[in-house]
Amino acid sequence: MSEITDFDALRRAMAENSEQPEGPARNARAEQLLAEAEKLGIPLAVIEALGHQLKVYNYSSEKDKMFVPFARLLRMWDERPEDFDEYETHSLHWVFKWMSSGMLDQPHIPLASIEKWLGEMEHRYRLAGHSERAVRSAEFSVATHIGDVQRAERAYAAWLAADRDRMADCHACELHGQGWWQVERGADAEALKLWGPVLDGEFTCAHEPHTTLASSLVPLLRLGRLDEARAHHLRGFRLVRAMESMRGAYADHVEFCALTGNEARGLELLAERPAYFTDTGHPRSRMEFMSVVSLLMDRLAELGLGDQQVPGPAGRTWNARELAAHARAEALALAARFDQRNGTSHVSERARARMGQRPLVERLALGVRAERLSLGVRAARPASVAPVASSPAAGADEPDLAALLAEARRLSDALQPHAVEAWAAVARAAEGVDLDARDRAEIADHQAMDLGPEGAELFERAAELYAEAGDPGEALAARARAAYVRALGGRVAEAVEAVAEPYDRVLALYAEGATGVRQTASVLMGRARILMRRVQEADEASGAPGADVAAEADAVPSPGSSHEAVLADAEAAAREVLALVEGHAGDDVRLASRAAEARAMLAELAVHHGDLEAAAELFAQASAAYVDAGLPWFAVEYEARLAGLAHHLGDTAEAERALKAALEHGGPHLEATGRAQLHLQLAEVLGGSDESAEAAEHALEAAHWADEAGEGPTFGAWARHLLGGFLLRQGRCAEAAEVLESALLDLTAETHGDGAIVQTQWWLGDCLSELGEHRASAERRLQAAEIARHWPEQQDHATLAHLAAESLGQAGLPAEADRAYARAGDLWRSLGNVHGLVRSLRARAWLALRTEDGTDTARELMTLALGECERALGATADEDAQQRLTAELGDTHRQFGDLLARSSAEDAGDGSIQAAFAEALAQVAQAVAVFASLGDAAVHSRTGAELAAGWLAADLGRSAEAAARARAVLAAYADAVDETDVARARRAEAEQLLRVVEEQEDR
């Protein structure tokens, strides 16, 4: 920390302190600087130091400290106004507004004092010749705070009617206040209309659009504009996260989480700002914060998480129920202090209303992960999908067993979801009841189905009971099911052997008419399923990944191989099922489902044989058969398989259709995992078709359902990775940055591959660059480059190093940027990429020019860049490559000229400036010649260089040359049929250059 020895050093120190993060450290430094200013013995130095101190207090949690420096400033003004320069005079009057609002925020300051101060402000503004606009705005704030609606309306009208002058708040702040009042009056849509220019970035300031984005959240939710609400939360929270003074806006984001089913994210927000629980310098924002803490904690208690540990004030641990009570008491105590000061109950009424809000959305997916406590909150939340209605009988207080049996049989005969659950209800009701063998067989059969691979013995028991009941066909079907679940458990050979006897016996019974088609089909399907499992086992033994379409297509078995025999057996079994049931199904959904499943088996086998078109057709037939039978939920798997095949075949439209059909067919029966995977596939398909907006919607859904399924760290992270990329494509950089940072928390090289991490860092670097966060952008790009450094192919490494260098330069770190450009240049050279090498050299030249005594280095680097272009041109005979290199050469000459023109110091002698301009003109003239050799393809580059040369010539007093170049530009566009914006701009500039030349000649 340098010593303050003069006024200039003080000003530099205050400027540096202004750039520091908001908070006590910056405030403490401002106090030190005031002490240093007082030592200088210069009144204006003290005035500026007091103004600096007042400003940092205002933009911190210690707003209550503002009044002392302002009182001192005001006393100095009253005693010696001549000590204030024009800027400090303006600043003194400007911060009158901060004082009026600051007094309102401090309940210990009497209302009479605030009203007196308002009159003082009006008097002083009138004396200074200012409009009453700022005064009426301050009066409006007082009236709304105490709940005097009539006065607020009058002040609001007077505020808007008064002229805007230098004392009026900026457009952004004024529009925020006007929109806030519309919300208070119940006009949410009108508020959002008023806020439009702020939200769109037309008007900004230190706290806008930060505050407006936060204020817009609840109105958007009430209007049902959920996509905008989500976007404003992601974008707005990013702006307020690091700003200590924005506790009120931060509270709006916590409130948003509590009202949208994002309680887990709300807890994360509380954990990020522990000081907000206890900072006392701004009581009103503390009351607002504690009000939404109470709201969030009450919501957790409603979800059964009252005992959940949560972030709270330091010094002890808190659960949700305890913190709810504490926060409510704190908020109401603060509100009571304001009301006592104001003589109304308005503040307490507002606080109670805020704490008593109900959720506006059951669950609004945000696309970002909720790291802390998310599992507990998710487990407590009701299912987001519509539940399937259960049997009325099953819900009765004393269920009727006959009714339960009838309902269970209805569901299972129709292959409806939850048939197994219905049979479980039958089993519970049948405990201790003497049932006949048939009933007991069906109960055991369905209990076995619920056990999966562990159900073999129970299936065998069911078979015995079916035989006892006189149904040999169903007994054989149960034995086939027992064999199949053994195959599911990995005992495939045993299952093949076990199903052989039931298969032979059921065919014999069917031939004798001793059993029906349904029972026979059940056995045949069980056998076909087992043989398909044997195919899968053979695939695994041979290392063929069964889910990889491309791999399967490439791994066609050779004729006569054992694998071929396994495939042939499975195909014969599937066709046998089809031959049996086709023509017999009618309205029997069980038989229709057998036919559909058999076609799906044939589709899988067609994939094994490499016939992907036939496989796609068979999957489509299987899906259609299920839908026609009224069983669309069974079609989901096959539409998904069809989508994968269509995508592999390049039919993205069919892939999209199939995935959307799968989501539609699954409806409320889809589990969270399946839903997430389908949305994820659809996002990838749509993203590949440049449908980034719709792709983002599905990536968002995929992330949400992955979190619901407990798969956030796996394909949830991948979904967030994609979502961030899609948002970036749409230019929604703040939202994309939030999502990508969230994705990086879970992406791992082991699960997702290091390529996903590099791409996410890359996208995030691009977002941060667009947002002006250049140092952070450089960090992300360098992190990605470090990973890519170890890859065999170095193109990405070079590109990332180059991008990192750009960010470092924009962040004001020229030395670091130069090293990064040099690294990139070495990589471009090793890759034989002349364009990248030349651009890195040019960038280094411009960086060198910014350093002291860097002109010679800058010249050397530009000369090296020219040499690289010329050598590459001489070494290639490829016409396209020559064209591109020629354009690069022209750009380099042009930039060299610009650099030389700017290299002359303003205080240099006329001779030095003239020499630099002459050398610059020579380079730009060469650029014109190079671009001219490219013909019409480079007309805009040529005319831009012509104009640059013309202006240099004019500066050198070469009027004729300048005029000739201007006329050359006009001639270049003389025959243009459709004049572009560039052409119009070039013509206008050329005409301006001619006028300047004429004026020079007239003098």
PDB file of N, CA, C and O in Angstrom, residues 27-72:
ATOM      1  N   ASN A  27     -14.551  -0.286   3.179  1.00  0.00           N
ATOM      2  CA  ASN A  27     -14.965   0.820   4.039  1.00  0.00           C
ATOM      3  C   ASN A  27     -13.819   1.275   4.953  1.00  0.00           C
ATOM      4  O   ASN A  27     -13.587   2.474   5.144  1.00  0.00           O
ATOM      5  N   ALA A  28     -13.106   0.286   5.516  1.00  0.00           N
ATOM      6  CA  ALA A  28     -11.994   0.613   6.407  1.00  0.00           C
ATOM      7  C   ALA A  28     -10.901   1.383   5.660  1.00  0.00           C
ATOM      8  O   ALA A  28     -10.304   2.337   6.203  1.00  0.00           O
ATOM      9  N   ARG A  29     -10.659   0.993   4.426  1.00  0.00           N
ATOM     10  CA  ARG A  29      -9.654   1.702   3.623  1.00  0.00           C
ATOM     11  C   ARG A  29     -10.098   3.135   3.347  1.00  0.00           C
ATOM     12  O   ARG A  29      -9.281   4.066   3.392  1.00  0.00           O
ATOM     13  N   ALA A  30     -11.382   3.334   3.114  1.00  0.00           N
ATOM     14  CA  ALA A  30     -11.882   4.689   2.885  1.00  0.00           C
ATOM     15  C   ALA A  30     -11.673   5.555   4.132  1.00  0.00           C
ATOM     16  O   ALA A  30     -11.363   6.758   4.028  1.00  0.00           O
ATOM     17  N   GLU A  31     -11.845   4.966   5.301  1.00  0.00           N
ATOM     18  CA  GLU A  31     -11.622   5.709   6.547  1.00  0.00           C
ATOM     19  C   GLU A  31     -10.146   6.098   6.693  1.00  0.00           C
ATOM     20  O   GLU A  31      -9.814   7.210   7.121  1.00  0.00           O
ATOM     21  N   GLN A  32      -9.256   5.165   6.306  1.00  0.00           N
ATOM     22  CA  GLN A  32      -7.817   5.472   6.338  1.00  0.00           C
ATOM     23  C   GLN A  32      -7.488   6.607   5.372  1.00  0.00           C
ATOM     24  O   GLN A  32      -6.694   7.504   5.693  1.00  0.00           O
ATOM     25  N   LEU A  33      -8.093   6.570   4.193  1.00  0.00           N
ATOM     26  CA  LEU A  33      -7.801   7.590   3.184  1.00  0.00           C
ATOM     27  C   LEU A  33      -8.292   8.964   3.625  1.00  0.00           C
ATOM     28  O   LEU A  33      -7.673   9.990   3.297  1.00  0.00           O
ATOM     29  N   LEU A  34      -9.392   9.008   4.376  1.00  0.00           N
ATOM     30  CA  LEU A  34      -9.846  10.294   4.903  1.00  0.00           C
ATOM     31  C   LEU A  34      -8.809  10.853   5.879  1.00  0.00           C
ATOM     32  O   LEU A  34      -8.485  12.056   5.850  1.00  0.00           O
ATOM     33  N   ALA A  35      -8.269  10.008   6.721  1.00  0.00           N
ATOM     34  CA  ALA A  35      -7.226  10.452   7.661  1.00  0.00           C
ATOM     35  C   ALA A  35      -6.005  10.974   6.906  1.00  0.00           C
ATOM     36  O   ALA A  35      -5.408  12.000   7.295  1.00  0.00           O
ATOM     37  N   GLU A  36      -5.638  10.291   5.809  1.00  0.00           N
ATOM     38  CA  GLU A  36      -4.498  10.744   5.004  1.00  0.00           C
ATOM     39  C   GLU A  36      -4.815  12.075   4.329  1.00  0.00           C
ATOM     40  O   GLU A  36      -3.940  12.957   4.216  1.00  0.00           O
ATOM     41  N   ALA A  37      -6.055  12.244   3.866  1.00  0.00           N
ATOM     42  CA  ALA A  37      -6.449  13.492   3.200  1.00  0.00           C
ATOM     43  C   ALA A  37      -6.354  14.670   4.157  1.00  0.00           C
ATOM     44  O   ALA A  37      -5.948  15.786   3.767  1.00  0.00           O
ATOM     45  N   GLU A  38      -6.727  14.441   5.394  1.00  0.00           N
ATOM     46  CA  GLU A  38      -6.692  15.529   6.371  1.00  0.00           C
ATOM     47  C   GLU A  38      -5.264  16.015   6.625  1.00  0.00           C
ATOM     48  O   GLU A  38      -5.033  17.183   6.964  1.00  0.00           O
ATOM     49  N   LYS A  39      -4.291  15.116   6.420  1.00  0.00           N
ATOM     50  CA  LYS A  39      -2.884  15.498   6.623  1.00  0.00           C
ATOM     51  C   LYS A  39      -2.375  16.400   5.505  1.00  0.00           C
ATOM     52  O   LYS A  39      -1.380  17.108   5.689  1.00  0.00           O
ATOM     53  N   LEU A  40      -3.016  16.384   4.358  1.00  0.00           N
ATOM     54  CA  LEU A  40      -2.524  17.157   3.214  1.00  0.00           C
ATOM     55  C   LEU A  40      -2.810  18.642   3.349  1.00  0.00           C
ATOM     56  O   LEU A  40      -2.161  19.468   2.683  1.00  0.00           O
ATOM     57  N   GLY A  41      -3.793  18.992   4.192  1.00  0.00           N
ATOM     58  CA  GLY A  41      -4.104  20.403   4.373  1.00  0.00           C
ATOM     59  C   GLY A  41      -4.780  21.031   3.173  1.00  0.00           C
ATOM     60  O   GLY A  41      -4.711  22.258   2.982  1.00  0.00           O
ATOM     61  N   ILE A  42      -5.435  20.228   2.345  1.00  0.00           N
ATOM     62  CA  ILE A  42      -6.123  20.730   1.151  1.00  0.00           C
ATOM     63  C   ILE A  42      -7.613  20.479   1.342  1.00  0.00           C
ATOM     64  O   ILE A  42      -8.043  19.316   1.411  1.00  0.00           O
ATOM     65  N   PRO A  43      -8.442  21.527   1.449  1.00  0.00           N
ATOM     66  CA  PRO A  43      -9.869  21.311   1.694  1.00  0.00           C
ATOM     67  C   PRO A  43     -10.540  20.394   0.676  1.00  0.00           C
ATOM     68  O   PRO A  43     -11.339  19.529   1.056  1.00  0.00           O
ATOM     69  N   LEU A  44     -10.219  20.560  -0.617  1.00  0.00           N
ATOM     70  CA  LEU A  44     -10.865  19.732  -1.638  1.00  0.00           C
ATOM     71  C   LEU A  44     -10.489  18.260  -1.469  1.00  0.00           C
ATOM     72  O   LEU A  44     -11.296  17.368  -1.750  1.00  0.00           O
ATOM     73  N   ALA A  45      -9.281  18.001  -0.978  1.00  0.00           N
ATOM     74  CA  ALA A  45      -8.871  16.609  -0.744  1.00  0.00           C
ATOM     75  C   ALA A  45      -9.752  15.983   0.331  1.00  0.00           C
ATOM     76  O   ALA A  45     -10.182  14.826   0.219  1.00  0.00           O
ATOM     77  N   VAL A  46     -10.041  16.742   1.392  1.00  0.00           N
ATOM     78  CA  VAL A  46     -10.917  16.226   2.449  1.00  0.00           C
ATOM     79  C   VAL A  46     -12.329  16.026   1.911  1.00  0.00           C
ATOM     80  O   VAL A  46     -12.986  15.029   2.203  1.00  0.00           O
ATOM     81  N   ILE A  47     -12.801  16.977   1.105  1.00  0.00           N
ATOM     82  CA  ILE A  47     -14.144  16.868   0.524  1.00  0.00           C
ATOM     83  C   ILE A  47     -14.251  15.614  -0.331  1.00  0.00           C
ATOM     84  O   ILE A  47     -15.218  14.842  -0.231  1.00  0.00           O
ATOM     85  N   GLU A  48     -13.251  15.372  -1.164  1.00  0.00           N
ATOM     86  CA  GLU A  48     -13.290  14.188  -2.032  1.00  0.00           C
ATOM     87  C   GLU A  48     -13.189  12.908  -1.204  1.00  0.00           C
ATOM     88  O   GLU A  48     -13.848  11.900  -1.513  1.00  0.00           O
ATOM     89  N   ALA A  49     -12.384  12.912  -0.166  1.00  0.00           N
ATOM     90  CA  ALA A  49     -12.240  11.711   0.680  1.00  0.00           C
ATOM     91  C   ALA A  49     -13.530  11.426   1.427  1.00  0.00           C
ATOM     92  O   ALA A  49     -13.921  10.258   1.594  1.00  0.00           O
ATOM     93  N   LEU A  50     -14.217  12.494   1.887  1.00  0.00           N
ATOM     94  CA  LEU A  50     -15.512  12.301   2.543  1.00  0.00           C
ATOM     95  C   LEU A  50     -16.542  11.752   1.551  1.00  0.00           C
ATOM     96  O   LEU A  50     -17.336  10.859   1.882  1.00  0.00           O
ATOM     97  N   GLY A  51     -16.530  12.267   0.323  1.00  0.00           N
ATOM     98  CA  GLY A  51     -17.446  11.764  -0.701  1.00  0.00           C
ATOM     99  C   GLY A  51     -17.182  10.306  -1.028  1.00  0.00           C
ATOM    100  O   GLY A  51     -18.119   9.512  -1.213  1.00  0.00           O
ATOM    101  N   HIS A  52     -15.892   9.946  -1.064  1.00  0.00           N
ATOM    102  CA  HIS A  52     -15.536   8.546  -1.320  1.00  0.00           C
ATOM    103  C   HIS A  52     -16.016   7.661  -0.178  1.00  0.00           C
ATOM    104  O   HIS A  52     -16.591   6.583  -0.399  1.00  0.00           O
ATOM    105  N   GLN A  53     -15.822   8.131   1.058  1.00  0.00           N
ATOM    106  CA  GLN A  53     -16.248   7.352   2.217  1.00  0.00           C
ATOM    107  C   GLN A  53     -17.768   7.172   2.206  1.00  0.00           C
ATOM    108  O   GLN A  53     -18.284   6.066   2.444  1.00  0.00           O
ATOM    109  N   LEU A  54     -18.464   8.232   1.902  1.00  0.00           N
ATOM    110  CA  LEU A  54     -19.926   8.166   1.860  1.00  0.00           C
ATOM    111  C   LEU A  54     -20.395   7.162   0.806  1.00  0.00           C
ATOM    112  O   LEU A  54     -21.330   6.387   1.025  1.00  0.00           O
ATOM    113  N   LYS A  55     -19.721   7.162  -0.341  1.00  0.00           N
ATOM    114  CA  LYS A  55     -20.120   6.266  -1.432  1.00  0.00           C
ATOM    115  C   LYS A  55     -19.912   4.803  -1.063  1.00  0.00           C
ATOM    116  O   LYS A  55     -20.788   3.960  -1.287  1.00  0.00           O
ATOM    117  N   VAL A  56     -18.751   4.474  -0.469  1.00  0.00           N
ATOM    118  CA  VAL A  56     -18.507   3.062  -0.158  1.00  0.00           C
ATOM    119  C   VAL A  56     -19.412   2.591   0.966  1.00  0.00           C
ATOM    120  O   VAL A  56     -19.821   1.430   1.007  1.00  0.00           O
ATOM    121  N   TYR A  57     -19.757   3.484   1.914  1.00  0.00           N
ATOM    122  CA  TYR A  57     -20.724   3.116   2.942  1.00  0.00           C
ATOM    123  C   TYR A  57     -22.078   2.788   2.306  1.00  0.00           C
ATOM    124  O   TYR A  57     -22.753   1.824   2.697  1.00  0.00           O
ATOM    125  N   ASN A  58     -22.484   3.631   1.364  1.00  0.00           N
ATOM    126  CA  ASN A  58     -23.799   3.433   0.721  1.00  0.00           C
ATOM    127  C   ASN A  58     -23.866   2.097  -0.003  1.00  0.00           C
ATOM    128  O   ASN A  58     -24.906   1.429   0.008  1.00  0.00           O
ATOM    129  N   TYR A  59     -22.751   1.698  -0.617  1.00  0.00           N
ATOM    130  CA  TYR A  59     -22.714   0.420  -1.353  1.00  0.00           C
ATOM    131  C   TYR A  59     -22.091  -0.663  -0.479  1.00  0.00           C
ATOM    132  O   TYR A  59     -21.113  -1.310  -0.849  1.00  0.00           O
ATOM    133  N   SER A  60     -22.676  -0.834   0.712  1.00  0.00           N
ATOM    134  CA  SER A  60     -22.180  -1.866   1.630  1.00  0.00           C
ATOM    135  C   SER A  60     -23.283  -2.179   2.624  1.00  0.00           C
ATOM    136  O   SER A  60     -24.387  -1.621   2.570  1.00  0.00           O
ATOM    137  N   SER A  61     -22.970  -3.048   3.548  1.00  0.00           N
ATOM    138  CA  SER A  61     -23.930  -3.381   4.604  1.00  0.00           C
ATOM    139  C   SER A  61     -23.854  -2.398   5.764  1.00  0.00           C
ATOM    140  O   SER A  61     -24.599  -2.536   6.735  1.00  0.00           O
ATOM    141  N   GLU A  62     -22.958  -1.409   5.676  1.00  0.00           N
ATOM    142  CA  GLU A  62     -22.802  -0.425   6.750  1.00  0.00           C
ATOM    143  C   GLU A  62     -23.381   0.921   6.340  1.00  0.00           C
ATOM    144  O   GLU A  62     -22.776   1.981   6.538  1.00  0.00           O
ATOM    145  N   LYS A  63     -24.574   0.878   5.777  1.00  0.00           N
ATOM    146  CA  LYS A  63     -25.205   2.100   5.296  1.00  0.00           C
ATOM    147  C   LYS A  63     -25.469   3.093   6.427  1.00  0.00           C
ATOM    148  O   LYS A  63     -25.575   4.302   6.193  1.00  0.00           O
ATOM    149  N   ASP A  64     -25.594   2.600   7.639  1.00  0.00           N
ATOM    150  CA  ASP A  64     -25.886   3.496   8.760  1.00  0.00           C
ATOM    151  C   ASP A  64     -24.725   4.439   9.065  1.00  0.00           C
ATOM    152  O   ASP A  64     -24.892   5.400   9.828  1.00  0.00           O
ATOM    153  N   LYS A  65     -23.564   4.205   8.468  1.00  0.00           N
ATOM    154  CA  LYS A  65     -22.412   5.079   8.702  1.00  0.00           C
ATOM    155  C   LYS A  65     -22.387   6.288   7.762  1.00  0.00           C
ATOM    156  O   LYS A  65     -21.506   7.152   7.891  1.00  0.00           O
ATOM    157  N   MET A  66     -23.342   6.362   6.830  1.00  0.00           N
ATOM    158  CA  MET A  66     -23.311   7.439   5.833  1.00  0.00           C
ATOM    159  C   MET A  66     -23.542   8.816   6.442  1.00  0.00           C
ATOM    160  O   MET A  66     -23.042   9.825   5.932  1.00  0.00           O
ATOM    161  N   PHE A  67     -24.326   8.887   7.493  1.00  0.00           N
ATOM    162  CA  PHE A  67     -24.825  10.176   7.947  1.00  0.00           C
ATOM    163  C   PHE A  67     -23.727  11.091   8.499  1.00  0.00           C
ATOM    164  O   PHE A  67     -23.784  12.306   8.327  1.00  0.00           O
ATOM    165  N   VAL A  68     -22.712  10.515   9.133  1.00  0.00           N
ATOM    166  CA  VAL A  68     -21.645  11.327   9.730  1.00  0.00           C
ATOM    167  C   VAL A  68     -20.827  12.045   8.660  1.00  0.00           C
ATOM    168  O   VAL A  68     -20.659  13.280   8.726  1.00  0.00           O
ATOM    169  N   PRO A  69     -20.295  11.343   7.638  1.00  0.00           N
ATOM    170  CA  PRO A  69     -19.534  12.088   6.620  1.00  0.00           C
ATOM    171  C   PRO A  69     -20.396  13.082   5.849  1.00  0.00           C
ATOM    172  O   PRO A  69     -19.911  14.150   5.459  1.00  0.00           O
ATOM    173  N   PHE A  70     -21.694  12.751   5.666  1.00  0.00           N
ATOM    174  CA  PHE A  70     -22.525  13.699   4.928  1.00  0.00           C
ATOM    175  C   PHE A  70     -22.763  14.962   5.753  1.00  0.00           C
ATOM    176  O   PHE A  70     -22.728  16.089   5.220  1.00  0.00           O
ATOM    177  N   ALA A  71     -23.010  14.801   7.049  1.00  0.00           N
ATOM    178  CA  ALA A  71     -23.209  15.977   7.901  1.00  0.00           C
ATOM    179  C   ALA A  71     -21.979  16.873   7.874  1.00  0.00           C
ATOM    180  O   ALA A  71     -22.080  18.117   7.835  1.00  0.00           O
ATOM    181  N   ARG A  72     -20.811  16.272   7.863  1.00  0.00           N
ATOM    182  CA  ARG A  72     -19.576  17.062   7.817  1.00  0.00           C
ATOM    183  C   ARG A  72     -19.448  17.782   6.480  1.00  0.00           C
ATOM    184  O   ARG A  72     -19.078  18.955   6.432  1.00  0.00           O
TER     185      ARG A  72
END
